[in-house]
PDB file of C-alpha atoms in Angstrom:
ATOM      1  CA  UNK A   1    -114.181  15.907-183.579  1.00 70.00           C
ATOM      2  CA  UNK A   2    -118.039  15.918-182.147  1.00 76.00           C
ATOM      3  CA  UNK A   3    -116.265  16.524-178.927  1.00 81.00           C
ATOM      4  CA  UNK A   4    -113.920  18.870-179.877  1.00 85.00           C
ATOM      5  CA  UNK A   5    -116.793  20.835-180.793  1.00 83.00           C
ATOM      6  CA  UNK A   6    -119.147  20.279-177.814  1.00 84.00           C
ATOM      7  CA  UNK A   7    -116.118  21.738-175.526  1.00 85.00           C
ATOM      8  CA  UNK A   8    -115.465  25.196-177.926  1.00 84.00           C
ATOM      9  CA  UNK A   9    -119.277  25.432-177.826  1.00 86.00           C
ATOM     10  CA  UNK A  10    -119.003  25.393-173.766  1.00 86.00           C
ATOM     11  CA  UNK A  11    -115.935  27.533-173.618  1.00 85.00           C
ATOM     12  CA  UNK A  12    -117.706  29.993-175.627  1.00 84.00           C
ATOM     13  CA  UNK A  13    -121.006  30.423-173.673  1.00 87.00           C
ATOM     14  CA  UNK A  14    -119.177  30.202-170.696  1.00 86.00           C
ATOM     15  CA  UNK A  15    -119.847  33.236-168.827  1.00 87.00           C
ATOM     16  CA  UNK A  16    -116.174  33.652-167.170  1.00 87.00           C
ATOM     17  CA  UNK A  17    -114.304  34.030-170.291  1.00 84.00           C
ATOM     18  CA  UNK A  18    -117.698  36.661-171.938  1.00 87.00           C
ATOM     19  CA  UNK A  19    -115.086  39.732-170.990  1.00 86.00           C
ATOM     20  CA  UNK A  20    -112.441  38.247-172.600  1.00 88.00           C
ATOM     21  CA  UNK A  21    -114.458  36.962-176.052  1.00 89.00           C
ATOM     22  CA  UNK A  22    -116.085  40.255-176.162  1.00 91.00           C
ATOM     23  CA  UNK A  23    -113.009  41.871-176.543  1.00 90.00           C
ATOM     24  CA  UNK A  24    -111.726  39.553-179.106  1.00 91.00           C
ATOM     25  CA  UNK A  25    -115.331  40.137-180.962  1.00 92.00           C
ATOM     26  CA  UNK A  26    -114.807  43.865-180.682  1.00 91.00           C
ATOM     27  CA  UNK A  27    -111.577  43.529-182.529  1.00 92.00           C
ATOM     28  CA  UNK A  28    -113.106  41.250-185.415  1.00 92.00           C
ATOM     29  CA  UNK A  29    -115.872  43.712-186.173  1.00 92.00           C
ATOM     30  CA  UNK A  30    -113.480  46.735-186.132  1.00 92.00           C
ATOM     31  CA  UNK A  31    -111.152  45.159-188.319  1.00 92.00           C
ATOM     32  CA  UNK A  32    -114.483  43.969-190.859  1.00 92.00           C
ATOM     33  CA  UNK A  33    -116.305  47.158-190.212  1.00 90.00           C
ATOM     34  CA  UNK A  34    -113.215  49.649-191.058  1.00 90.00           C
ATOM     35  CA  UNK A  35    -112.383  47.371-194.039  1.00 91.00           C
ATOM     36  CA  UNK A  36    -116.064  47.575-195.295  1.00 90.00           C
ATOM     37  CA  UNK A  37    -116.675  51.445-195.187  1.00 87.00           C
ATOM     38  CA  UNK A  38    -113.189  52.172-196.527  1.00 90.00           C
ATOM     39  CA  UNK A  39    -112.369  49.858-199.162  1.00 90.00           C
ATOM     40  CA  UNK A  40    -115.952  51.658-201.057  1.00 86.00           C
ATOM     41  CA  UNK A  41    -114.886  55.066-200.249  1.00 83.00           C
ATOM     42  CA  UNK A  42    -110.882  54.887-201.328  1.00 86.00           C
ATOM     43  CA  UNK A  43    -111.953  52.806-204.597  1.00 86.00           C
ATOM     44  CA  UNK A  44    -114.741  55.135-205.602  1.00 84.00           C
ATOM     45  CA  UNK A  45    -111.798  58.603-204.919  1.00 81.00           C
ATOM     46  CA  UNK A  46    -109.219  56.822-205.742  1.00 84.00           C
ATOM     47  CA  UNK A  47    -110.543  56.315-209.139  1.00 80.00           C
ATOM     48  CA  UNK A  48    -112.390  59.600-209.499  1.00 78.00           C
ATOM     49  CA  UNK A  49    -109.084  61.714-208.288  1.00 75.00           C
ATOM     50  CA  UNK A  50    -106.363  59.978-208.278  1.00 79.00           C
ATOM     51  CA  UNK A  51    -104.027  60.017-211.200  1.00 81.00           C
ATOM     52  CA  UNK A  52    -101.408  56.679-211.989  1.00 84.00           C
ATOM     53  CA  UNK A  53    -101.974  53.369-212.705  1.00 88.00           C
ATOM     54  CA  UNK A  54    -104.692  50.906-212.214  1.00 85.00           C
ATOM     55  CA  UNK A  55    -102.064  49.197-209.687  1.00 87.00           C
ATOM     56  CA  UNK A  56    -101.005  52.054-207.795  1.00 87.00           C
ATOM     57  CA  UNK A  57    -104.110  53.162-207.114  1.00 87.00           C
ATOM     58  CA  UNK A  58    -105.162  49.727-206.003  1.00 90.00           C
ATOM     59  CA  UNK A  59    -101.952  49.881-203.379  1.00 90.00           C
ATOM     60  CA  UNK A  60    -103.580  53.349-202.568  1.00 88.00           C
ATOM     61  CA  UNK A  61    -106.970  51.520-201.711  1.00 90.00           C
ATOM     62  CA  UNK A  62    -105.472  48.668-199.828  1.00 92.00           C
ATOM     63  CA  UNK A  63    -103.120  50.673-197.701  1.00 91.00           C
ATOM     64  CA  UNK A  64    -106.443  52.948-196.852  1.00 90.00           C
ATOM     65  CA  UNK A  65    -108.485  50.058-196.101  1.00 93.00           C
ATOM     66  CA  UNK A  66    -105.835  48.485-193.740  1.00 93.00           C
ATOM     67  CA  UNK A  67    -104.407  51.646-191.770  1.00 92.00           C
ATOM     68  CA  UNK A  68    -109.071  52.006-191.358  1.00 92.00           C
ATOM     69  CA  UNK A  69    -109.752  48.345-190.036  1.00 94.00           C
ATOM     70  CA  UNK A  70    -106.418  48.294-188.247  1.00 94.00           C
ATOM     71  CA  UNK A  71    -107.441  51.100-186.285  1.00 93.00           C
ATOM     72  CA  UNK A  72    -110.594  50.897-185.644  1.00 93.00           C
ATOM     73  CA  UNK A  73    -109.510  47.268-184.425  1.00 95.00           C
ATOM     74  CA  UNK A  74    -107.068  48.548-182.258  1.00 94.00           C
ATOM     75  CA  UNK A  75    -109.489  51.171-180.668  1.00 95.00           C
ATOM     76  CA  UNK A  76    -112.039  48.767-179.794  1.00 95.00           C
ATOM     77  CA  UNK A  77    -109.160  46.637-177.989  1.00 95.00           C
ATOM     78  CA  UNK A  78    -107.761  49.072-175.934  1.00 96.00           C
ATOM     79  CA  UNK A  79    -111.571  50.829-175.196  1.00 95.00           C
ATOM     80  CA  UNK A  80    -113.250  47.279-173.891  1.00 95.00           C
ATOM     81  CA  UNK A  81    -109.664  46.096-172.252  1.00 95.00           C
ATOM     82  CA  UNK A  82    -109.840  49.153-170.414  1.00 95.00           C
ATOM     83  CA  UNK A  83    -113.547  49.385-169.487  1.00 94.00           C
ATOM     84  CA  UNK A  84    -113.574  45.809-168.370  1.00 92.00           C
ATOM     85  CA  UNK A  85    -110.041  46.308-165.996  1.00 94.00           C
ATOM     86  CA  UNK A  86    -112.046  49.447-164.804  1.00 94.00           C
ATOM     87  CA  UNK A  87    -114.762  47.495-163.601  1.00 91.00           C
ATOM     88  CA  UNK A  88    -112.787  45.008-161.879  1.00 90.00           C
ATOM     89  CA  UNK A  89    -110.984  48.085-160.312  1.00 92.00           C
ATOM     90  CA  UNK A  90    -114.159  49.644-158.796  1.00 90.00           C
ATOM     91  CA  UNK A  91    -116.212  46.329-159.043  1.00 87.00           C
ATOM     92  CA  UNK A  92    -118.901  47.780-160.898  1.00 89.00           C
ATOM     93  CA  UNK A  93    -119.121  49.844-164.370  1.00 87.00           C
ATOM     94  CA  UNK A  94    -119.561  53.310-164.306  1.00 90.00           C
ATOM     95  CA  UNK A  95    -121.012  55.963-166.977  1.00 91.00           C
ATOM     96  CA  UNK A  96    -117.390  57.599-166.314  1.00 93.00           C
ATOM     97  CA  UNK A  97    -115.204  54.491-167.624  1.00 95.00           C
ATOM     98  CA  UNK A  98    -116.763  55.275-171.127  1.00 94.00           C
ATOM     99  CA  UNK A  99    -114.981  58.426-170.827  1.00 95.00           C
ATOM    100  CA  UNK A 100    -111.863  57.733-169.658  1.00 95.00           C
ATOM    101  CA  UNK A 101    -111.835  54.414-171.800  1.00 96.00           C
ATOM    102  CA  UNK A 102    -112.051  56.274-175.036  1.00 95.00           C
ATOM    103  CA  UNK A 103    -109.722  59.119-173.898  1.00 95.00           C
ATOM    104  CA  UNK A 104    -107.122  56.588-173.903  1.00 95.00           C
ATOM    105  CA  UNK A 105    -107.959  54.337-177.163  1.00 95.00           C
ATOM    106  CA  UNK A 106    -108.480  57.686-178.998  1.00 95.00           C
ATOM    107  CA  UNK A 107    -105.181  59.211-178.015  1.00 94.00           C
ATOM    108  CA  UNK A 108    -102.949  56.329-178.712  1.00 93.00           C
ATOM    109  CA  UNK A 109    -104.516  55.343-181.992  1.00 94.00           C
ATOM    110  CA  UNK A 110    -105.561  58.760-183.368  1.00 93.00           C
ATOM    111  CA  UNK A 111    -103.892  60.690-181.541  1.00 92.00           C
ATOM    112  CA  UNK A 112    -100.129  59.002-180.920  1.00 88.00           C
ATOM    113  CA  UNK A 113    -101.001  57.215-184.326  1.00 69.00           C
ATOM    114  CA  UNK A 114    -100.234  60.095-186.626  1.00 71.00           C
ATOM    115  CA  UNK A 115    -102.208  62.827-188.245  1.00 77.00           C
ATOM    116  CA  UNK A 116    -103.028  60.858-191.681  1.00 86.00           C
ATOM    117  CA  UNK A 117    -105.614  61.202-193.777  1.00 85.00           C
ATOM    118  CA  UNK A 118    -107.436  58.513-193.011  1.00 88.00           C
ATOM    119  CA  UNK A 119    -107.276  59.290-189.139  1.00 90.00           C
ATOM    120  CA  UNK A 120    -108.050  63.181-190.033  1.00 89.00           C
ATOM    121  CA  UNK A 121    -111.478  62.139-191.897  1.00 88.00           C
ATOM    122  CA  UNK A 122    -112.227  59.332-188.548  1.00 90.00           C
ATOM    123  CA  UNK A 123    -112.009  61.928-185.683  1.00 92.00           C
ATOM    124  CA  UNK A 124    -113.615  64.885-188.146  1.00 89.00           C
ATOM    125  CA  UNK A 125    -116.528  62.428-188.620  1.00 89.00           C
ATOM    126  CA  UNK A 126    -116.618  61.532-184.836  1.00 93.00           C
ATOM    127  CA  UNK A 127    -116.555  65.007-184.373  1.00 92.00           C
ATOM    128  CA  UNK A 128    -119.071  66.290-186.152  1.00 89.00           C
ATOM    129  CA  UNK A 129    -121.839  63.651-184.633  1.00 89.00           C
ATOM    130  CA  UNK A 130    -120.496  64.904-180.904  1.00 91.00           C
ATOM    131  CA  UNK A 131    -121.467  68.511-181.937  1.00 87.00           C
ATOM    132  CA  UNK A 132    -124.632  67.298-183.031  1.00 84.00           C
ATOM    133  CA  UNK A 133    -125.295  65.305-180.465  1.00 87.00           C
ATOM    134  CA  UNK A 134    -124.437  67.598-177.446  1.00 86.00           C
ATOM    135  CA  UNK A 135    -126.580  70.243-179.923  1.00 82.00           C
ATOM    136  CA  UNK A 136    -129.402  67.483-179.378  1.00 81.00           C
ATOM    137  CA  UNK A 137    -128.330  66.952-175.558  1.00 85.00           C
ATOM    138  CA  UNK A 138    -128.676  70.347-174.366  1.00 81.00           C
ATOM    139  CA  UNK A 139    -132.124  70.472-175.811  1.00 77.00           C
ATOM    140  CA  UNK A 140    -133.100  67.496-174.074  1.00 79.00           C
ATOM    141  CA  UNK A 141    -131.850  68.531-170.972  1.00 80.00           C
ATOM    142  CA  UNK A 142    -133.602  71.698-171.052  1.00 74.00           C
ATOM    143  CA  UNK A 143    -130.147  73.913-171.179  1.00 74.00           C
ATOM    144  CA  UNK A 144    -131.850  75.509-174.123  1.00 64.00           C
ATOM    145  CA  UNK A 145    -135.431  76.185-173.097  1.00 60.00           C
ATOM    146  CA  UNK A 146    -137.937  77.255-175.762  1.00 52.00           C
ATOM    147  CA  UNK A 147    -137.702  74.201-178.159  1.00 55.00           C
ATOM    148  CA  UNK A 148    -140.476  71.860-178.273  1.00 58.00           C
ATOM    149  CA  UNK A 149    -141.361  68.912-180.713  1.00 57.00           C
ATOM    150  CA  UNK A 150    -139.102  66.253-181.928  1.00 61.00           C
ATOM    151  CA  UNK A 151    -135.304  67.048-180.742  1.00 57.00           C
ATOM    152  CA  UNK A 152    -133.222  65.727-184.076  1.00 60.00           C
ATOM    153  CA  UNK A 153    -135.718  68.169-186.511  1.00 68.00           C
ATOM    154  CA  UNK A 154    -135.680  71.364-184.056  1.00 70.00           C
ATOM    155  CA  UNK A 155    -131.619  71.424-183.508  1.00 77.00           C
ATOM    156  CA  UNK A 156    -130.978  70.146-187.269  1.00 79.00           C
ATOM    157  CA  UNK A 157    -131.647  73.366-188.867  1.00 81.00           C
ATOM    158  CA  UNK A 158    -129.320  75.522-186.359  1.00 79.00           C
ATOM    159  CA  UNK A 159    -126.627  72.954-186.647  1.00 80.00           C
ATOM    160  CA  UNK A 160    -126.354  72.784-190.622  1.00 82.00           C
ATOM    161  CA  UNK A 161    -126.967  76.853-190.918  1.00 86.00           C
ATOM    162  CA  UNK A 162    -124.192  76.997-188.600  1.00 86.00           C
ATOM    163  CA  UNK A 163    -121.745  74.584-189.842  1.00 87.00           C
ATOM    164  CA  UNK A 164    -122.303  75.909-193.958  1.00 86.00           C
ATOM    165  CA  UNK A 165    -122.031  79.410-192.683  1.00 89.00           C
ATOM    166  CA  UNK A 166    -118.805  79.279-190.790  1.00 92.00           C
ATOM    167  CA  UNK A 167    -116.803  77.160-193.260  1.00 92.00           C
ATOM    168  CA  UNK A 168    -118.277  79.249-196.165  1.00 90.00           C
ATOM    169  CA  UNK A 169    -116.787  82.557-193.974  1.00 93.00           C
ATOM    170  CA  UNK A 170    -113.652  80.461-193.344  1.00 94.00           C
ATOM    171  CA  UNK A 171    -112.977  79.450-197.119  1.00 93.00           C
ATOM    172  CA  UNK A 172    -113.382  82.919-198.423  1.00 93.00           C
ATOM    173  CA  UNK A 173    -111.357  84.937-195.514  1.00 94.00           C
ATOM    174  CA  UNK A 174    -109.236  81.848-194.258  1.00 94.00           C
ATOM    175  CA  UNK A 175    -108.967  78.739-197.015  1.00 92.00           C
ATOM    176  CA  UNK A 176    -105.699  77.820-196.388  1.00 93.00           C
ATOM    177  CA  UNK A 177    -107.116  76.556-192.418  1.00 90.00           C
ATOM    178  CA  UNK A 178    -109.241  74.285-194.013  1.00 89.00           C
ATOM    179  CA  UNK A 179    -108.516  70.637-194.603  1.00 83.00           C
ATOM    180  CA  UNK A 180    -106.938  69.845-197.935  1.00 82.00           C
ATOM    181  CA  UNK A 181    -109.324  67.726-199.742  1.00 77.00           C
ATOM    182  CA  UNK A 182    -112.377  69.938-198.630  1.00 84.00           C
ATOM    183  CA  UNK A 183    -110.593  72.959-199.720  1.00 89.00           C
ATOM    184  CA  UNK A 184    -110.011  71.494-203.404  1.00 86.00           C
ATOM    185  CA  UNK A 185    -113.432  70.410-203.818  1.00 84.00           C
ATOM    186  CA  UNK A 186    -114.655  74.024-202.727  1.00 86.00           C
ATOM    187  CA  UNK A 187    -112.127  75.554-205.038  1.00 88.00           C
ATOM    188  CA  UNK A 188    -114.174  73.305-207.554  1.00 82.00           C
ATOM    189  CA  UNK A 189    -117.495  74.409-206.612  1.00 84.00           C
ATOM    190  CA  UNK A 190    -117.094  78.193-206.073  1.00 85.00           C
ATOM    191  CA  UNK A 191    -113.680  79.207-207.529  1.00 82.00           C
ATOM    192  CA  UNK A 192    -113.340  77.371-210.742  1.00 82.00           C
ATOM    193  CA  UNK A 193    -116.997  77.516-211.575  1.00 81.00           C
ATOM    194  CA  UNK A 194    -116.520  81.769-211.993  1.00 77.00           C
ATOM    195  CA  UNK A 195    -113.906  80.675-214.776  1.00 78.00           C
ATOM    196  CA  UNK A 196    -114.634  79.492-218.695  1.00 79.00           C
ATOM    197  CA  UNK A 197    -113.066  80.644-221.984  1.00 78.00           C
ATOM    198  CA  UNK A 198    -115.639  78.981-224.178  1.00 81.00           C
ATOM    199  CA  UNK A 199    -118.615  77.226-224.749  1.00 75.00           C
ATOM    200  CA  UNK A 200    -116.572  73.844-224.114  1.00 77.00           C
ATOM    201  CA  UNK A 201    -114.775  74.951-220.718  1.00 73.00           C
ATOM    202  CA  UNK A 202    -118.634  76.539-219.619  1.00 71.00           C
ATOM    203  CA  UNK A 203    -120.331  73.155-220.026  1.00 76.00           C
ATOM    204  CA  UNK A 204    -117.897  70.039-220.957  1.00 79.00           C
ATOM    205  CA  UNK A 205    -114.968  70.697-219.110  1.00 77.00           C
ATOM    206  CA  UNK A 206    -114.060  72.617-215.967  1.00 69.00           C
ATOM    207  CA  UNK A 207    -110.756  74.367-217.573  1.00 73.00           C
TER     208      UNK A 207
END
């Protein structure tokens, strides 16, 4: 058994097979990091907004948690595959192959993978750090001269004016382009608060 071991210790630190095991890794901690952040966030909606029983909305959790880990899992596979076969293609790694790697892992998982909810609140999240970050980018680059000090504080305050201001414009001349759940939970904030029939609807409940 002592040697069993001593040979899987070898095969791991074996620097021919790191490409291979780093994949592998990449697809454990998708499938534990996806199942992490989504298990909390379904339980704590699920609960909150979700009407049925305590075991359907359990099956609602689950099936959240699994379709998260399961494709974050299957992203980091087919990014790392692909970065590592483009490397042995032009025998070195290049800043492109990032690029190009997650082109392909994001259109066959979120892309080919259907428009769920789960994949709609992913790419919306990824998406909001890229605009932030190219926000950030062009400062640091000096595409946007004039801004000095720490990057992250001077762009922050543009990019959240920005982002409340157009969706505020959107939801009152446009609310149907909005995504569903943000749309009800604005209706909750600004449409259903101008409502109340009593003392009870004004301060206990919302109708």
């Amino acid at each position: 058994m002592d040697n069993i071991s001593k040979q899987v210790q070898i095969f791991v630190r074996d620097p021919k097979y790191h490409d291979i095991l780093a994949v592998l890794k990449g697809v454990r901690n998708g499938l534990v990091y996806g199942g992490k952040v989504r298990f909390s966030h379904a339980l704590v909606m699920t609960v909150l907004f979700r009407h049925g029983s305590a075991s359907d909305k359990m099956k609602l959790v689950i099936k959240a948690t699994r379709e998260h880990a399961r494709n974050l899992a299957m992203f980091v596979f087919i990014y790392k595959s692909t970065l590592y076969g483009l490397k042995n293609v032009n025998g070195k790694e290049q800043d492109s192959d990032a690029f190009l790697a997650g082109l392909l892992g994001g259109y066959y998982v979120f892309g080919r993978g259907g428009k769920s909810s789960v994949n709609q609140q992913i790419v919306l999240y990824v998406f909001s750090r890229v605009v932030l970050g190219l926000a950030k980018l062009s400062v640091k680059k000096k595409v946007l001269p004039g801004l000095k000090g720490d990057v992250g504080n001077r762009v922050w305050p543009v990019f959240a004016a920005s982002c409340w201001g157009i969706v505020m414009y959107l939801f009152r001349t446009d609310p149907d382009v909005l995504q569903p759940s943000m749309k009800s939970s604005m209706d909750y904030l600004y449409l259903d608060s101008n409502h109340w029939d009593s003392l009870k609807t004004l301060v206990w409940h919302n109708r």
